[in-house]
PDB file of C-alpha atoms in Angstrom:
ATOM      1  CA  ASN O1405      17.441 -10.792  -6.251  1.00  0.00           C
ATOM      2  CA  ALA O1406      16.652  -9.003  -2.990  1.00  0.00           C
ATOM      3  CA  GLY O1407      13.744  -6.887  -4.287  1.00  0.00           C
ATOM      4  CA  VAL O1408      13.062  -3.846  -2.083  1.00  0.00           C
ATOM      5  CA  THR O1409      15.270  -3.571   0.983  1.00  0.00           C
ATOM      6  CA  GLN O1410      14.515  -1.237   3.864  1.00  0.00           C
ATOM      7  CA  THR O1411      16.761  -0.431   6.800  1.00  0.00           C
ATOM      8  CA  PRO O1412      16.489  -0.265   9.724  1.00  0.00           C
ATOM      9  CA  LYS O1413      13.590  -2.540  10.676  1.00  0.00           C
ATOM     10  CA  PHE O1414      13.054  -0.785  14.007  1.00  0.00           C
ATOM     11  CA  GLN O1415      14.075   2.631  15.294  1.00  0.00           C
ATOM     12  CA  VAL O1416      13.366   4.680  18.380  1.00  0.00           C
ATOM     13  CA  LEU O1417      14.018   8.406  18.277  1.00  0.00           C
ATOM     14  CA  LYS O1418      13.659  11.278  20.674  1.00  0.00           C
ATOM     15  CA  THR O1419      11.679  14.323  19.641  1.00  0.00           C
ATOM     16  CA  GLY O1420      13.843  16.633  17.567  1.00  0.00           C
ATOM     17  CA  GLN O1421      16.314  14.016  16.417  1.00  0.00           C
ATOM     18  CA  SER O1422      16.944  13.448  12.740  1.00  0.00           C
ATOM     19  CA  MET O1423      17.400  10.227  10.852  1.00  0.00           C
ATOM     20  CA  THR O1424      17.258   8.671   7.426  1.00  0.00           C
ATOM     21  CA  LEU O1425      15.273   5.599   6.474  1.00  0.00           C
ATOM     22  CA  GLN O1426      17.016   3.731   3.715  1.00  0.00           C
ATOM     23  CA  CYS O1427      15.331   2.081   0.734  1.00  0.00           C
ATOM     24  CA  ALA O1428      17.067   0.266  -2.093  1.00  0.00           C
ATOM     25  CA  GLN O1429      15.786  -1.847  -4.950  1.00  0.00           C
ATOM     26  CA  ASP O1430      17.691  -4.038  -7.354  1.00  0.00           C
ATOM     27  CA  MET O1431      14.992  -4.474 -10.004  1.00  0.00           C
ATOM     28  CA  ASN O1432      15.896  -1.374 -12.061  1.00  0.00           C
ATOM     29  CA  HIS O1433      12.500   0.127 -11.263  1.00  0.00           C
ATOM     30  CA  GLU O1434      11.936   3.719 -12.279  1.00  0.00           C
ATOM     31  CA  TYR O1435       9.154   4.428  -9.809  1.00  0.00           C
ATOM     32  CA  MET O1436       9.750   4.481  -6.044  1.00  0.00           C
ATOM     33  CA  SER O1437       7.582   5.716  -3.204  1.00  0.00           C
ATOM     34  CA  TRP O1438       7.280   6.020   0.556  1.00  0.00           C
ATOM     35  CA  TYR O1439       4.116   5.304   2.542  1.00  0.00           C
ATOM     36  CA  ARG O1440       3.272   5.458   6.200  1.00  0.00           C
ATOM     37  CA  GLN O1441       0.832   3.007   7.734  1.00  0.00           C
ATOM     38  CA  ASP O1442      -1.232   4.083  10.708  1.00  0.00           C
ATOM     39  CA  PRO O1443      -4.054   2.156  12.416  1.00  0.00           C
ATOM     40  CA  GLY O1444      -7.428   2.978  10.911  1.00  0.00           C
ATOM     41  CA  MET O1445      -5.893   5.148   8.215  1.00  0.00           C
ATOM     42  CA  GLY O1446      -4.402   2.640   5.843  1.00  0.00           C
ATOM     43  CA  LEU O1447      -1.356   3.625   3.824  1.00  0.00           C
ATOM     44  CA  ARG O1448      -0.733   7.247   3.019  1.00  0.00           C
ATOM     45  CA  LEU O1449       1.731   8.396   0.383  1.00  0.00           C
ATOM     46  CA  ILE O1450       4.530  10.630   1.661  1.00  0.00           C
ATOM     47  CA  HIS O1451       6.751  11.195  -1.388  1.00  0.00           C
ATOM     48  CA  TYR O1452       7.378   9.486  -4.679  1.00  0.00           C
ATOM     49  CA  SER O1453       9.843   9.511  -7.546  1.00  0.00           C
ATOM     50  CA  VAL O1454       9.361   8.620 -11.200  1.00  0.00           C
ATOM     51  CA  GLY O1455      13.073   8.407 -11.910  1.00  0.00           C
ATOM     52  CA  ALA O1456      16.527   9.513 -10.801  1.00  0.00           C
ATOM     53  CA  GLY O1457      16.591  13.227 -10.072  1.00  0.00           C
ATOM     54  CA  ILE O1458      12.800  13.550  -9.954  1.00  0.00           C
ATOM     55  CA  THR O1459      10.732  13.604  -6.774  1.00  0.00           C
ATOM     56  CA  ASP O1460       7.277  14.837  -5.871  1.00  0.00           C
ATOM     57  CA  GLN O1461       5.051  15.166  -2.835  1.00  0.00           C
ATOM     58  CA  GLY O1462       2.330  12.775  -1.893  1.00  0.00           C
ATOM     59  CA  GLU O1463      -0.557  13.159   0.506  1.00  0.00           C
ATOM     60  CA  VAL O1464       1.419  13.728   3.730  1.00  0.00           C
ATOM     61  CA  PRO O1465       4.856  15.198   2.863  1.00  0.00           C
ATOM     62  CA  ASN O1466       5.311  17.624   5.777  1.00  0.00           C
ATOM     63  CA  GLY O1467       8.267  16.797   7.995  1.00  0.00           C
ATOM     64  CA  TYR O1468       9.887  14.519   5.426  1.00  0.00           C
ATOM     65  CA  ASN O1469      12.485  15.028   2.694  1.00  0.00           C
ATOM     66  CA  VAL O1470      13.546  12.704  -0.095  1.00  0.00           C
ATOM     67  CA  SER O1471      16.104  12.612  -2.868  1.00  0.00           C
ATOM     68  CA  ARG O1472      16.727  10.249  -5.776  1.00  0.00           C
ATOM     69  CA  SER O1473      20.332  10.460  -6.892  1.00  0.00           C
ATOM     70  CA  THR O1474      20.363   6.931  -8.315  1.00  0.00           C
ATOM     71  CA  THR O1475      17.749   4.581  -9.727  1.00  0.00           C
ATOM     72  CA  GLU O1476      18.369   2.117  -6.910  1.00  0.00           C
ATOM     73  CA  ASP O1477      18.097   4.294  -3.795  1.00  0.00           C
ATOM     74  CA  PHE O1478      15.326   6.450  -2.375  1.00  0.00           C
ATOM     75  CA  PRO O1479      16.087   7.544   1.217  1.00  0.00           C
ATOM     76  CA  LEU O1480      13.509   9.238   3.425  1.00  0.00           C
ATOM     77  CA  ARG O1481      14.784  11.869   5.836  1.00  0.00           C
ATOM     78  CA  LEU O1482      13.146  13.071   9.008  1.00  0.00           C
ATOM     79  CA  LEU O1483      14.785  16.387   9.814  1.00  0.00           C
ATOM     80  CA  SER O1484      13.288  16.896  13.287  1.00  0.00           C
ATOM     81  CA  ALA O1485      11.290  13.937  14.473  1.00  0.00           C
ATOM     82  CA  ALA O1486       7.925  14.472  16.162  1.00  0.00           C
ATOM     83  CA  PRO O1487       5.707  12.003  18.051  1.00  0.00           C
ATOM     84  CA  SER O1488       3.151  12.327  15.221  1.00  0.00           C
ATOM     85  CA  GLN O1489       5.686  10.608  12.981  1.00  0.00           C
ATOM     86  CA  THR O1490       5.472   7.406  15.000  1.00  0.00           C
ATOM     87  CA  SER O1491       4.344   4.927  12.362  1.00  0.00           C
ATOM     88  CA  VAL O1492       5.312   2.024  10.161  1.00  0.00           C
ATOM     89  CA  TYR O1493       7.013   3.193   6.988  1.00  0.00           C
ATOM     90  CA  PHE O1494       6.959   1.267   3.730  1.00  0.00           C
ATOM     91  CA  CYS O1495       9.001   1.801   0.618  1.00  0.00           C
ATOM     92  CA  ALA O1496       7.601   0.503  -2.670  1.00  0.00           C
ATOM     93  CA  SER O1497       8.747   0.411  -6.259  1.00  0.00           C
ATOM     94  CA  SER O1498       7.379  -0.460  -9.669  1.00  0.00           C
ATOM     95  CA  ILE O1499       8.717  -0.732 -13.188  1.00  0.00           C
ATOM     96  CA  GLN O1500       7.422   2.547 -14.502  1.00  0.00           C
ATOM     97  CA  GLY O1501       4.411   3.825 -12.674  1.00  0.00           C
ATOM     98  CA  ILE O1502       1.453   3.297 -10.492  1.00  0.00           C
ATOM     99  CA  GLY O1503      -0.502   1.205 -12.960  1.00  0.00           C
ATOM    100  CA  GLU O1504       2.164  -1.410 -12.625  1.00  0.00           C
ATOM    101  CA  LYS O1505       2.445  -3.808  -9.716  1.00  0.00           C
ATOM    102  CA  LEU O1506       4.005  -2.252  -6.625  1.00  0.00           C
ATOM    103  CA  PHE O1507       6.711  -4.201  -4.808  1.00  0.00           C
ATOM    104  CA  PHE O1508       6.928  -3.377  -1.119  1.00  0.00           C
ATOM    105  CA  GLY O1509       9.736  -3.496   1.375  1.00  0.00           C
ATOM    106  CA  SER O1510       9.321  -5.170   4.747  1.00  0.00           C
ATOM    107  CA  GLY O1511       8.767  -1.905   6.571  1.00  0.00           C
ATOM    108  CA  THR O1512      10.425   0.207   9.255  1.00  0.00           C
ATOM    109  CA  GLN O1513       8.701   0.574  12.608  1.00  0.00           C
ATOM    110  CA  LEU O1514       9.549   4.020  13.967  1.00  0.00           C
ATOM    111  CA  SER O1515       8.738   5.310  17.434  1.00  0.00           C
ATOM    112  CA  VAL O1516       9.312   8.936  18.362  1.00  0.00           C
ATOM    113  CA  LEU O1517       9.289   9.605  22.080  1.00  0.00           C
TER     114      LEU O1517
ATOM    115  CA  ALA I 220     -10.519  14.753  -3.890  1.00  0.00           C
ATOM    116  CA  GLN I 221     -10.496  11.166  -4.976  1.00  0.00           C
ATOM    117  CA  ARG I 222     -11.175   8.796  -2.142  1.00  0.00           C
ATOM    118  CA  VAL I 223     -11.440   5.093  -1.598  1.00  0.00           C
ATOM    119  CA  THR I 224     -13.527   3.760   1.261  1.00  0.00           C
ATOM    120  CA  GLN I 225     -13.460   0.387   2.922  1.00  0.00           C
ATOM    121  CA  PRO I 226     -16.381   0.493   5.345  1.00  0.00           C
ATOM    122  CA  GLU I 227     -15.447  -2.590   7.370  1.00  0.00           C
ATOM    123  CA  LYS I 228     -12.379  -2.459   9.588  1.00  0.00           C
ATOM    124  CA  LEU I 229     -12.918  -6.034  10.747  1.00  0.00           C
ATOM    125  CA  LEU I 230     -14.652  -8.936   9.057  1.00  0.00           C
ATOM    126  CA  SER I 231     -14.974 -12.477  10.347  1.00  0.00           C
ATOM    127  CA  VAL I 232     -16.371 -15.419   8.438  1.00  0.00           C
ATOM    128  CA  PHE I 233     -16.310 -19.165   8.935  1.00  0.00           C
ATOM    129  CA  LYS I 234     -14.232 -21.447   6.749  1.00  0.00           C
ATOM    130  CA  GLY I 235     -16.157 -22.423   3.650  1.00  0.00           C
ATOM    131  CA  ALA I 236     -18.477 -19.425   3.811  1.00  0.00           C
ATOM    132  CA  PRO I 237     -18.550 -16.775   1.095  1.00  0.00           C
ATOM    133  CA  VAL I 238     -16.696 -13.570   1.784  1.00  0.00           C
ATOM    134  CA  GLU I 239     -17.064 -10.092   0.334  1.00  0.00           C
ATOM    135  CA  LEU I 240     -14.792  -7.198   1.212  1.00  0.00           C
ATOM    136  CA  LYS I 241     -16.293  -3.884   0.203  1.00  0.00           C
ATOM    137  CA  CYS I 242     -14.520  -1.054  -1.569  1.00  0.00           C
ATOM    138  CA  ASN I 243     -16.088   2.142  -2.868  1.00  0.00           C
ATOM    139  CA  TYR I 244     -14.372   4.989  -4.639  1.00  0.00           C
ATOM    140  CA  SER I 245     -15.275   8.545  -5.498  1.00  0.00           C
ATOM    141  CA  TYR I 246     -14.206   9.521  -9.013  1.00  0.00           C
ATOM    142  CA  SER I 247     -16.165  10.364 -12.112  1.00  0.00           C
ATOM    143  CA  GLY I 248     -13.686   9.040 -14.655  1.00  0.00           C
ATOM    144  CA  SER I 249     -12.170   5.646 -15.379  1.00  0.00           C
ATOM    145  CA  PRO I 250     -10.050   4.558 -12.449  1.00  0.00           C
ATOM    146  CA  GLU I 251      -7.404   1.914 -12.036  1.00  0.00           C
ATOM    147  CA  LEU I 252      -8.299  -0.270  -9.068  1.00  0.00           C
ATOM    148  CA  PHE I 253      -6.294  -2.806  -7.133  1.00  0.00           C
ATOM    149  CA  TRP I 254      -6.510  -5.092  -4.153  1.00  0.00           C
ATOM    150  CA  TYR I 255      -3.375  -5.510  -2.040  1.00  0.00           C
ATOM    151  CA  VAL I 256      -3.032  -8.041   0.774  1.00  0.00           C
ATOM    152  CA  GLN I 257      -0.770  -8.269   3.794  1.00  0.00           C
ATOM    153  CA  TYR I 258      -0.533 -11.685   5.420  1.00  0.00           C
ATOM    154  CA  SER I 259       0.843 -11.945   8.936  1.00  0.00           C
ATOM    155  CA  ARG I 260       4.600 -11.309   8.978  1.00  0.00           C
ATOM    156  CA  GLN I 261       4.725 -10.920   5.200  1.00  0.00           C
ATOM    157  CA  ARG I 262       5.133  -7.952   2.903  1.00  0.00           C
ATOM    158  CA  LEU I 263       2.240  -6.128   1.375  1.00  0.00           C
ATOM    159  CA  GLN I 264       1.642  -7.627  -2.056  1.00  0.00           C
ATOM    160  CA  LEU I 265      -0.631  -7.190  -5.025  1.00  0.00           C
ATOM    161  CA  LEU I 266      -3.574  -9.580  -5.046  1.00  0.00           C
ATOM    162  CA  LEU I 267      -5.313  -8.467  -8.204  1.00  0.00           C
ATOM    163  CA  ARG I 268      -6.123  -5.475 -10.388  1.00  0.00           C
ATOM    164  CA  HIS I 269      -9.303  -4.830 -12.276  1.00  0.00           C
ATOM    165  CA  ILE I 270      -7.621  -4.315 -15.637  1.00  0.00           C
ATOM    166  CA  SER I 271      -6.370  -7.896 -15.611  1.00  0.00           C
ATOM    167  CA  ARG I 272      -9.798  -9.397 -14.938  1.00  0.00           C
ATOM    168  CA  GLU I 273      -8.079 -12.276 -13.222  1.00  0.00           C
ATOM    169  CA  SER I 274      -8.865 -14.600 -10.340  1.00  0.00           C
ATOM    170  CA  ILE I 275      -6.109 -14.995  -7.802  1.00  0.00           C
ATOM    171  CA  LYS I 276      -6.330 -17.535  -4.969  1.00  0.00           C
ATOM    172  CA  GLY I 277     -10.030 -17.837  -5.763  1.00  0.00           C
ATOM    173  CA  PHE I 278     -10.658 -14.114  -5.313  1.00  0.00           C
ATOM    174  CA  THR I 279     -12.353 -11.975  -7.933  1.00  0.00           C
ATOM    175  CA  ALA I 280     -13.296  -8.320  -8.054  1.00  0.00           C
ATOM    176  CA  ASP I 281     -15.556  -6.583 -10.532  1.00  0.00           C
ATOM    177  CA  LEU I 282     -15.503  -2.892 -11.227  1.00  0.00           C
ATOM    178  CA  ASN I 283     -19.016  -1.460 -11.026  1.00  0.00           C
ATOM    179  CA  LYS I 284     -18.856   2.055 -12.401  1.00  0.00           C
ATOM    180  CA  GLY I 285     -22.517   2.706 -11.670  1.00  0.00           C
ATOM    181  CA  GLU I 286     -22.070   1.981  -7.990  1.00  0.00           C
ATOM    182  CA  THR I 287     -18.407   3.111  -8.000  1.00  0.00           C
ATOM    183  CA  SER I 288     -17.445  -0.098  -6.270  1.00  0.00           C
ATOM    184  CA  PHE I 289     -14.750  -2.739  -6.561  1.00  0.00           C
ATOM    185  CA  HIS I 290     -15.737  -5.378  -4.033  1.00  0.00           C
ATOM    186  CA  LEU I 291     -13.492  -8.394  -3.478  1.00  0.00           C
ATOM    187  CA  LYS I 292     -15.242 -11.739  -3.378  1.00  0.00           C
ATOM    188  CA  LYS I 293     -14.467 -15.365  -2.743  1.00  0.00           C
ATOM    189  CA  PRO I 294     -17.117 -18.080  -2.725  1.00  0.00           C
ATOM    190  CA  PHE I 295     -15.481 -20.330  -0.125  1.00  0.00           C
ATOM    191  CA  ALA I 296     -13.138 -18.717   2.391  1.00  0.00           C
ATOM    192  CA  GLN I 297     -10.087 -20.578   3.686  1.00  0.00           C
ATOM    193  CA  GLU I 298      -8.220 -20.037   6.956  1.00  0.00           C
ATOM    194  CA  GLU I 299      -5.139 -18.977   5.011  1.00  0.00           C
ATOM    195  CA  ASP I 300      -7.132 -16.051   3.598  1.00  0.00           C
ATOM    196  CA  SER I 301      -6.933 -14.353   6.990  1.00  0.00           C
ATOM    197  CA  ALA I 302      -5.044 -11.110   6.346  1.00  0.00           C
ATOM    198  CA  MET I 303      -5.338  -7.362   5.999  1.00  0.00           C
ATOM    199  CA  TYR I 304      -6.799  -6.340   2.653  1.00  0.00           C
ATOM    200  CA  TYR I 305      -6.376  -2.917   1.103  1.00  0.00           C
ATOM    201  CA  CYS I 306      -8.279  -1.519  -1.827  1.00  0.00           C
ATOM    202  CA  ALA I 307      -6.215   0.967  -3.840  1.00  0.00           C
ATOM    203  CA  PHE I 308      -7.156   3.478  -6.479  1.00  0.00           C
ATOM    204  CA  GLN I 309      -5.432   5.487  -9.164  1.00  0.00           C
ATOM    205  CA  SER I 310      -7.241   8.144 -11.167  1.00  0.00           C
ATOM    206  CA  GLY I 311      -6.411   8.874 -14.791  1.00  0.00           C
ATOM    207  CA  SER I 312      -2.812   9.885 -15.258  1.00  0.00           C
ATOM    208  CA  ALA I 313      -2.203  10.481 -11.558  1.00  0.00           C
ATOM    209  CA  ARG I 314       1.062   9.083 -10.313  1.00  0.00           C
ATOM    210  CA  GLN I 315      -0.301   8.430  -6.865  1.00  0.00           C
ATOM    211  CA  LEU I 316      -1.941   5.300  -5.573  1.00  0.00           C
ATOM    212  CA  THR I 317      -4.523   6.017  -2.873  1.00  0.00           C
ATOM    213  CA  PHE I 318      -5.192   3.240  -0.395  1.00  0.00           C
ATOM    214  CA  GLY I 319      -8.265   2.583   1.645  1.00  0.00           C
ATOM    215  CA  SER I 320      -8.028   2.133   5.395  1.00  0.00           C
ATOM    216  CA  GLY I 321      -8.013  -1.637   5.093  1.00  0.00           C
ATOM    217  CA  THR I 322     -10.172  -4.552   6.227  1.00  0.00           C
ATOM    218  CA  GLN I 323      -8.809  -7.201   8.565  1.00  0.00           C
ATOM    219  CA  LEU I 324     -10.307 -10.502   7.475  1.00  0.00           C
ATOM    220  CA  THR I 325     -10.382 -13.401   9.890  1.00  0.00           C
ATOM    221  CA  VAL I 326     -11.499 -16.798   8.667  1.00  0.00           C
ATOM    222  CA  LEU I 327     -12.603 -18.923  11.587  1.00  0.00           C
ATOM    223  CA  PRO I 328     -12.228 -22.727  11.605  1.00  0.00           C
TER     224      PRO I 328
END
């Protein structure tokens, strides 16, 4: 049982490049979410999904896209990377919703030059 | 907007001393409150939630609606408690969990 798996662990991009951060969970969780962690700002919600085919915006969605075609996967896409997107990104899932315990991935450290 | 505030970015205590990590929220209803912890080189994980009224690793947290606080307490800190602690808040039926900015706790020997 791997839990929540994020890839890659580290990534360096140039401004304007695009990439996808992968997140997969094998716990059959309905709820999945993406956070970014910045010094002094804690974790901020980017996007979340309450089930396959359903996504919604969080606190800081600009510059990011998501989709949820399966229960297991919830990729985060950066269409045109900007230095302001340099951060540590965490994917998290829970059985049904926020009131339940969130399981976090190990994070992706992204640098945009 | 609902907010959760952790006023201390850094907190240092000596081993065996009591520790209190502060968390205040702004919301007039009945919130769901959580403490998450991130130990060095480990994943962020749930420490406790107010609805469970539990004590985990000697930590407790009481919801004080009058003061809109959910402070995390431990009577005798241990070196292994050194970590980043995040208070998190969910309001009503909201599907978003709002995190505070975190407090880095260091327990000195």
